[in-house]
PDB file of C-alpha atoms in Angstrom:
ATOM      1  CA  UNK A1070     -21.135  14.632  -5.430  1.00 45.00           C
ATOM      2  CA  UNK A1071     -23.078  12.171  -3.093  1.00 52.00           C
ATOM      3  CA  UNK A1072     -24.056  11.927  -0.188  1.00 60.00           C
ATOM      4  CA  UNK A1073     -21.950   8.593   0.942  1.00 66.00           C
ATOM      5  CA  UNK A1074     -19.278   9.572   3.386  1.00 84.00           C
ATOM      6  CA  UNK A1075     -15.916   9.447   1.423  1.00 93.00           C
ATOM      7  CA  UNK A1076     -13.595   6.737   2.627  1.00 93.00           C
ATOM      8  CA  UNK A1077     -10.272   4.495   2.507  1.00 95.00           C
ATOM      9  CA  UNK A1078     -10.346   0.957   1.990  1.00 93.00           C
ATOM     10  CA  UNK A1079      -6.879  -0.790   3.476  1.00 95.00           C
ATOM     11  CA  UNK A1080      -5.909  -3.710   1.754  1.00 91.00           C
ATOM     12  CA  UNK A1081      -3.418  -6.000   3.500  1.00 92.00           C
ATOM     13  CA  UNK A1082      -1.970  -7.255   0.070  1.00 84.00           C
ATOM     14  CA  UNK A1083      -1.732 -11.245   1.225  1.00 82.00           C
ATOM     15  CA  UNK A1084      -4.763 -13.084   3.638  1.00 75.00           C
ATOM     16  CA  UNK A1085      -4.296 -15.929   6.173  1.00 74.00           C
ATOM     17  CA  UNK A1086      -4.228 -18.333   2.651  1.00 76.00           C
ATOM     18  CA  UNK A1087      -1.483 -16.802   0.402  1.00 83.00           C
ATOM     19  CA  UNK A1088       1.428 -16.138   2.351  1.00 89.00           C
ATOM     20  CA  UNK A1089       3.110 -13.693  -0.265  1.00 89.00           C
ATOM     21  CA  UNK A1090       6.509 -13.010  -0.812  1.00 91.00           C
ATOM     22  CA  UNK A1091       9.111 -15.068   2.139  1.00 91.00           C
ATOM     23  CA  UNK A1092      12.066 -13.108   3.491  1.00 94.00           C
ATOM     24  CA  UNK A1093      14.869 -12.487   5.482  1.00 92.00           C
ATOM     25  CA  UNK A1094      14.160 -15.364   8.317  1.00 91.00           C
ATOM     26  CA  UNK A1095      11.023 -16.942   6.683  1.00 94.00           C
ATOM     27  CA  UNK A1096       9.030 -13.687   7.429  1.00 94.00           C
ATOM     28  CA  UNK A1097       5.840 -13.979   5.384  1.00 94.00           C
ATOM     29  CA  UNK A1098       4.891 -11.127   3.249  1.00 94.00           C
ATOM     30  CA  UNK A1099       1.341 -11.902   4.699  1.00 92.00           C
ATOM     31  CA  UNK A1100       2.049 -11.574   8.673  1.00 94.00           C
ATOM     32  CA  UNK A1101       3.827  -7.842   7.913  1.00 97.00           C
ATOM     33  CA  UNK A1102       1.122  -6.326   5.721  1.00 95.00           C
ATOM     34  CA  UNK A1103      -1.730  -7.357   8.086  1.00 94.00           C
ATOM     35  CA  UNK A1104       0.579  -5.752  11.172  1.00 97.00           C
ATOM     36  CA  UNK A1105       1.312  -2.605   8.918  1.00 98.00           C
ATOM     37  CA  UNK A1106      -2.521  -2.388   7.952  1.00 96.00           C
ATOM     38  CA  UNK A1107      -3.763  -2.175  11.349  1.00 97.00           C
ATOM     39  CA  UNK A1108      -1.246  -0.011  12.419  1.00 98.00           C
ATOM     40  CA  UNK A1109      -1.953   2.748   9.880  1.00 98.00           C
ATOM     41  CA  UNK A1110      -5.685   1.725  10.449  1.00 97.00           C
ATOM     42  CA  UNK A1111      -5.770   2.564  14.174  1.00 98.00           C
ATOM     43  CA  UNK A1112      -3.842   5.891  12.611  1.00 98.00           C
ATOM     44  CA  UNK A1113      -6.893   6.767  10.594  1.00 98.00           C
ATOM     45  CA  UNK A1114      -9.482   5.971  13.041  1.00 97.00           C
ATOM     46  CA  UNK A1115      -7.210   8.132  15.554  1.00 98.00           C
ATOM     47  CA  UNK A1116      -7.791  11.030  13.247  1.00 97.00           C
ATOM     48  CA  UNK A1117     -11.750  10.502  12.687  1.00 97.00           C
ATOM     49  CA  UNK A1118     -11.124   9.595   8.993  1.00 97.00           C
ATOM     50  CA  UNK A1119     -13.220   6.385   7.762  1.00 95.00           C
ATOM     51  CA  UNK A1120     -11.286   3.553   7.265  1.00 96.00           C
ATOM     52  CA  UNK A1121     -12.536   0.028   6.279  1.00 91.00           C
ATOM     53  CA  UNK A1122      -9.900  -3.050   5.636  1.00 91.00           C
ATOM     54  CA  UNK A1123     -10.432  -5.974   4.608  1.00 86.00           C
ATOM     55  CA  UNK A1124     -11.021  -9.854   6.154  1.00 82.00           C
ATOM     56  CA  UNK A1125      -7.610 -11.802   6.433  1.00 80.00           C
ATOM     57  CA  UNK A1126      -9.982 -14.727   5.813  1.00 79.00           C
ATOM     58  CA  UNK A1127     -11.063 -13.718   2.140  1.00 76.00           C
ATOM     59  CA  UNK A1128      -8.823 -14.147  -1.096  1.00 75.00           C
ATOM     60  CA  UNK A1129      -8.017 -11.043  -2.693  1.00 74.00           C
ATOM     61  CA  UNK A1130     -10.760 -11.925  -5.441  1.00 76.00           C
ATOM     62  CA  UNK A1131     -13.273 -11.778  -2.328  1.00 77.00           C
ATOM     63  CA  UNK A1132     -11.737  -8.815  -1.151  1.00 80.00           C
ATOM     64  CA  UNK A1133     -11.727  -7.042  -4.664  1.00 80.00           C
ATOM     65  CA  UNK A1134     -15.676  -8.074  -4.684  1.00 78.00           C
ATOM     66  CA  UNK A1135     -16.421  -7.164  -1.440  1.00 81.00           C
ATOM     67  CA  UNK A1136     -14.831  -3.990  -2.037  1.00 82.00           C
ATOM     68  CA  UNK A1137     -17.628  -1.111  -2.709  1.00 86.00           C
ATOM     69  CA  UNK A1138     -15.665   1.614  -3.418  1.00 86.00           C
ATOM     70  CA  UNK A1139     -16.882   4.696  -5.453  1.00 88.00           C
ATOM     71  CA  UNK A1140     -14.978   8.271  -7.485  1.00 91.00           C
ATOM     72  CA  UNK A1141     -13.987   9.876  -4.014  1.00 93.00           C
ATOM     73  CA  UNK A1142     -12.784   6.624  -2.262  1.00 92.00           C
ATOM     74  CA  UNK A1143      -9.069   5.803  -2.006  1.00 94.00           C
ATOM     75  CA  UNK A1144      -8.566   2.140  -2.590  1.00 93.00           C
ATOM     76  CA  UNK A1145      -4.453   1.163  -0.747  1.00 95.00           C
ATOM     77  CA  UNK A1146      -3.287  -2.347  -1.249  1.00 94.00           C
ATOM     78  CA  UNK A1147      -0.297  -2.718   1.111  1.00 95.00           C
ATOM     79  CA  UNK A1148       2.592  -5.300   0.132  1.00 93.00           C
ATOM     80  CA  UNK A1149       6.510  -5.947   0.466  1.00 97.00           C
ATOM     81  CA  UNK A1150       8.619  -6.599  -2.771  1.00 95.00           C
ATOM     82  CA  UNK A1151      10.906  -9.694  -2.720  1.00 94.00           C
ATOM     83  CA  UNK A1152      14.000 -10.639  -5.428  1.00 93.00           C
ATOM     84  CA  UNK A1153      15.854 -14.088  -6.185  1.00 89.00           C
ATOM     85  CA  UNK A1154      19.119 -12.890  -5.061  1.00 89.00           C
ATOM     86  CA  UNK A1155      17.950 -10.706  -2.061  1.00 86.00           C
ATOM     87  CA  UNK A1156      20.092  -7.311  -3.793  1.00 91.00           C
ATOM     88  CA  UNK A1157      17.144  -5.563  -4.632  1.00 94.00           C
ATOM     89  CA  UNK A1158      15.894  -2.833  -2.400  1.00 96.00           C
ATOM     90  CA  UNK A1159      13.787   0.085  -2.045  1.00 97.00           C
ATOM     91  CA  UNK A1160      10.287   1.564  -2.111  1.00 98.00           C
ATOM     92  CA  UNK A1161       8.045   1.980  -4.868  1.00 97.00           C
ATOM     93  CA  UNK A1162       4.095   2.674  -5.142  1.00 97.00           C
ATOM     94  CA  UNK A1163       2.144   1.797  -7.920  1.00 94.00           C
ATOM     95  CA  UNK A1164      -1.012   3.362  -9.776  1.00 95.00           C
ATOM     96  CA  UNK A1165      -2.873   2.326 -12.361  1.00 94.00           C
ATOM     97  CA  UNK A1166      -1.965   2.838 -16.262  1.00 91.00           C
ATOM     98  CA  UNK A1167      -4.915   5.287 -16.947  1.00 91.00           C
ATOM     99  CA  UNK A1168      -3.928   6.981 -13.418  1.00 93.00           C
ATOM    100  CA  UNK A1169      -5.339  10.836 -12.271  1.00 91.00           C
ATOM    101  CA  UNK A1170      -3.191  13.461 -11.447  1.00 92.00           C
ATOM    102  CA  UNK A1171      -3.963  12.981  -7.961  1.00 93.00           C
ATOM    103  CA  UNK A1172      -2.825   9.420  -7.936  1.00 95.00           C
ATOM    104  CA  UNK A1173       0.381  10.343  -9.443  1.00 95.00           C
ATOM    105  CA  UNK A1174       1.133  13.229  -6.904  1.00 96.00           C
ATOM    106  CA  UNK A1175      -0.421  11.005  -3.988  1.00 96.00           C
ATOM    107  CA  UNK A1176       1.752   8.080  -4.772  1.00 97.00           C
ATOM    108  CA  UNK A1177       4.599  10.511  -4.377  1.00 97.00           C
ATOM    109  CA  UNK A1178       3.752  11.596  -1.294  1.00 97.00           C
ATOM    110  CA  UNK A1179       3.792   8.128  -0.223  1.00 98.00           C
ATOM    111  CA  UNK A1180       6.596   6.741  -1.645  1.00 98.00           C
ATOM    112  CA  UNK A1181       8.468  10.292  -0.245  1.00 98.00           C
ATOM    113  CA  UNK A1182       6.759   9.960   3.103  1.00 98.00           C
ATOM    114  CA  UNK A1183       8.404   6.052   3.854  1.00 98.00           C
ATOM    115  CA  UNK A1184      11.546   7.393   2.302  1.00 98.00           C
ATOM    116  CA  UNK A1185      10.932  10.253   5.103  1.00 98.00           C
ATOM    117  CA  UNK A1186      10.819   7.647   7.668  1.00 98.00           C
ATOM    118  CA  UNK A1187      13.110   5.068   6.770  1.00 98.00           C
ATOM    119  CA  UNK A1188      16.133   6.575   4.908  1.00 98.00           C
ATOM    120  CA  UNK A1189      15.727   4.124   1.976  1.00 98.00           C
ATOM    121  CA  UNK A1190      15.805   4.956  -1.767  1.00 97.00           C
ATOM    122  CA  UNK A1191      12.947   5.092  -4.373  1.00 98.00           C
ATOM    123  CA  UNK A1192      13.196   2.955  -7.045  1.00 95.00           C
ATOM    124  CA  UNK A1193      13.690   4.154 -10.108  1.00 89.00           C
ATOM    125  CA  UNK A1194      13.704   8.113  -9.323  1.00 90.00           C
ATOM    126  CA  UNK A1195      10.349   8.937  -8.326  1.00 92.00           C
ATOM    127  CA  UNK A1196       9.376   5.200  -6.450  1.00 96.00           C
ATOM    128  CA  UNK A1197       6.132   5.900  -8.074  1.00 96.00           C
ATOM    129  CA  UNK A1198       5.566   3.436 -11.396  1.00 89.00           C
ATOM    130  CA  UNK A1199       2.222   2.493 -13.278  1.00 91.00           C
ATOM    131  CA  UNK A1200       0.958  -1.178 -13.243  1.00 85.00           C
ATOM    132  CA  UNK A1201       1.590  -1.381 -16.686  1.00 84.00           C
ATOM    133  CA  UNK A1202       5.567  -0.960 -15.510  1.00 85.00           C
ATOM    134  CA  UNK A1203       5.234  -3.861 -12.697  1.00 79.00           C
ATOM    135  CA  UNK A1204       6.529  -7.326 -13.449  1.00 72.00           C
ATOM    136  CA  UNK A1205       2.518  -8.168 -14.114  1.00 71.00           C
ATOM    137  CA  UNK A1206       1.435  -5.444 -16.322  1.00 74.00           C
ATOM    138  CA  UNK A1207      -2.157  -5.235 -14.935  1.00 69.00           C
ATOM    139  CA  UNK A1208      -3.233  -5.253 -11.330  1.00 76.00           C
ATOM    140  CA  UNK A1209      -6.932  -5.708 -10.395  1.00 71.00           C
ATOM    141  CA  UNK A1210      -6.885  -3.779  -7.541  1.00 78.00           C
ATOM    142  CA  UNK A1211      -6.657  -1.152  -9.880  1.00 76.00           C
ATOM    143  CA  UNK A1212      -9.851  -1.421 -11.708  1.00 80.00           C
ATOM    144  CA  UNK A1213     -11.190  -0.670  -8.705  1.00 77.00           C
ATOM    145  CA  UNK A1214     -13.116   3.026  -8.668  1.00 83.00           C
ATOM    146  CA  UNK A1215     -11.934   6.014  -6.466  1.00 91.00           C
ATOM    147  CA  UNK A1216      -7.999   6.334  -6.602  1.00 94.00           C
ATOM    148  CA  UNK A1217      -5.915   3.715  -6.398  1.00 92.00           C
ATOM    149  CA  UNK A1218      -2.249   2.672  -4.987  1.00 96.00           C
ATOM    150  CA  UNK A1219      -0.297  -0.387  -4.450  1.00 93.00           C
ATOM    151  CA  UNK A1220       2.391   0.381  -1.889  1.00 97.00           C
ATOM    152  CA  UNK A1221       6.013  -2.303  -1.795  1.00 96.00           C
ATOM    153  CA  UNK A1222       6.853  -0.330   1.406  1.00 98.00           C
ATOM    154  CA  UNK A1223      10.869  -2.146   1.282  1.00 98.00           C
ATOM    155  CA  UNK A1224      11.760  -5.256  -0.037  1.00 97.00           C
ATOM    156  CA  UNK A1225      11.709  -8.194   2.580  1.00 97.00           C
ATOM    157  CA  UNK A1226      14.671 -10.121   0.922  1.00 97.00           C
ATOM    158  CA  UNK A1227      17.125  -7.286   1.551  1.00 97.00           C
ATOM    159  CA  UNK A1228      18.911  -7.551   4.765  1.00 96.00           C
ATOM    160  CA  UNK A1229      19.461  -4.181   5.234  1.00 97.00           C
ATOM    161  CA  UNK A1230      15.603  -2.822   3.435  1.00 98.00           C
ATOM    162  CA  UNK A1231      14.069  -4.983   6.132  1.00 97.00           C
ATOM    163  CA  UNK A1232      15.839  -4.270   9.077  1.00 98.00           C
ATOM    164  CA  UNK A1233      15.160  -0.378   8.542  1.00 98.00           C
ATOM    165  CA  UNK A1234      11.661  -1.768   7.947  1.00 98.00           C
ATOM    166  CA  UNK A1235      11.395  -3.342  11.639  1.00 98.00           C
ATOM    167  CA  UNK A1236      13.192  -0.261  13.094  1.00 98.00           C
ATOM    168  CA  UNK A1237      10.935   2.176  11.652  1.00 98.00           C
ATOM    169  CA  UNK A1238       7.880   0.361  11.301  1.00 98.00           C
ATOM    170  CA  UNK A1239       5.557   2.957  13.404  1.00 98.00           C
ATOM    171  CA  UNK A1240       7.282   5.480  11.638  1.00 98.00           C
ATOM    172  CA  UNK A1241       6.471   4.011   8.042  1.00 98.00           C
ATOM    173  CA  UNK A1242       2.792   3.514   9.508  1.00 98.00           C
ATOM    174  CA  UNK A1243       2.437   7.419  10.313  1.00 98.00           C
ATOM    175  CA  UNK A1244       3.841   8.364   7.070  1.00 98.00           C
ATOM    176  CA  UNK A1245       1.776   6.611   5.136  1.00 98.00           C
ATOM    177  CA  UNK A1246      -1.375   7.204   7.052  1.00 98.00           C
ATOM    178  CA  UNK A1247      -0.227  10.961   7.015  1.00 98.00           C
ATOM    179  CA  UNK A1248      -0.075  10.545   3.000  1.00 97.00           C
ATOM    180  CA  UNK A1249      -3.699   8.882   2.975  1.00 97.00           C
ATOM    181  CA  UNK A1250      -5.021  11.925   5.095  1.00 97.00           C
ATOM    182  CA  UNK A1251      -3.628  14.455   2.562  1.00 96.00           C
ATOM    183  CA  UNK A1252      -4.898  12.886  -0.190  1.00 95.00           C
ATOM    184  CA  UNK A1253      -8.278  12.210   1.100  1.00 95.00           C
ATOM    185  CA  UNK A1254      -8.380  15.837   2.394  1.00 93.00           C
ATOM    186  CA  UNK A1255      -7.804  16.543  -1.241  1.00 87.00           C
ATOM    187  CA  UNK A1256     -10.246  14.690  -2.814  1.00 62.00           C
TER     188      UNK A1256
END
């Protein structure tokens, strides 16, 4: 164990340069995870627990180099899911392929906590998938050390998943901030 204070790196999963996924009334992906970020930031700093996110100005292959995390960090990349035909819906949480037991039983308490606050279902059972499961098959964010999760909090082209979302939005915020403190208590 060192001696480096422990902490969470917040990822808002699009910068001021890649817009991300567009949804229900042009919302960009990129506008609601930077809002969501600093909400759940201001959350952690609240509670005394060290929080560092990244620059809206960088690309995420800046912010996966600027990123310094080590074993006892948690590394959360915050995004929105999107589908063609806007039927899609739900929450899911991703973790890498080679993923710990505590990433698997964090990302459940994640995905469970937004499903707490919003009502909406988990994907495929559990909301909780590897990378090697996701339409990409390998995430970088995930190579990065400490443990790792992706979060698609709802998806944006649902009328219904993203009206919950702006309902509950401070809600969603606490529950996953409340999911980062348990697992960083646990760490």
């Amino acid at each position: 164990m060192s001696n480096r204070t422990k902490e969470i790196f917040l990822i808002a999963g699009h910068s001021n340069g890649d817009p991300g996924a567009i949804g229900i009334g042009k919302v960009k992906e990129s506008d609601l995870t930077k809002e969501l970020r600093n909400m759940i930031s201001a959350i952690l700093v609240a509670k005394k627990i060290p929080v560092v996110t990244d620059d809206d100005r960088l690309s995420l292959s800046q912010v996966l180099t600027s990123i310094q995390s080590g074993e006892e960090d948690i590394v959360c990349d915050i995004h929105f899911n999107a589908s063609e035909n806007g039927n899609a819906n739900g929450i899911e949480v991703l973790i890498p392929g080679r993923h710990t037991t505590k990433e698997r039983f964090g990302a459940i308490r994640i995905a469970n906590g937004i499903k707490a606050a919003t009502g909406l279902v988990l994907r495929r059972g559990s909301g909780v998938i590897t990378e090697l499961e996701s339409h990409r098959g390998s995430l970088g964010v995930m190579r990065k050390s400490g443990s790792n999760f992706l979060i698609e909090v709802c998806f944006i082209t649902n009328s219904n998943d993203y009206e919950v979302y702006q309902q509950k939005k401070l809600a969603v915020a606490h529950a996953i901030a409340g999911a980062l403190i348990d697992i960083y208590n646990q760490i």
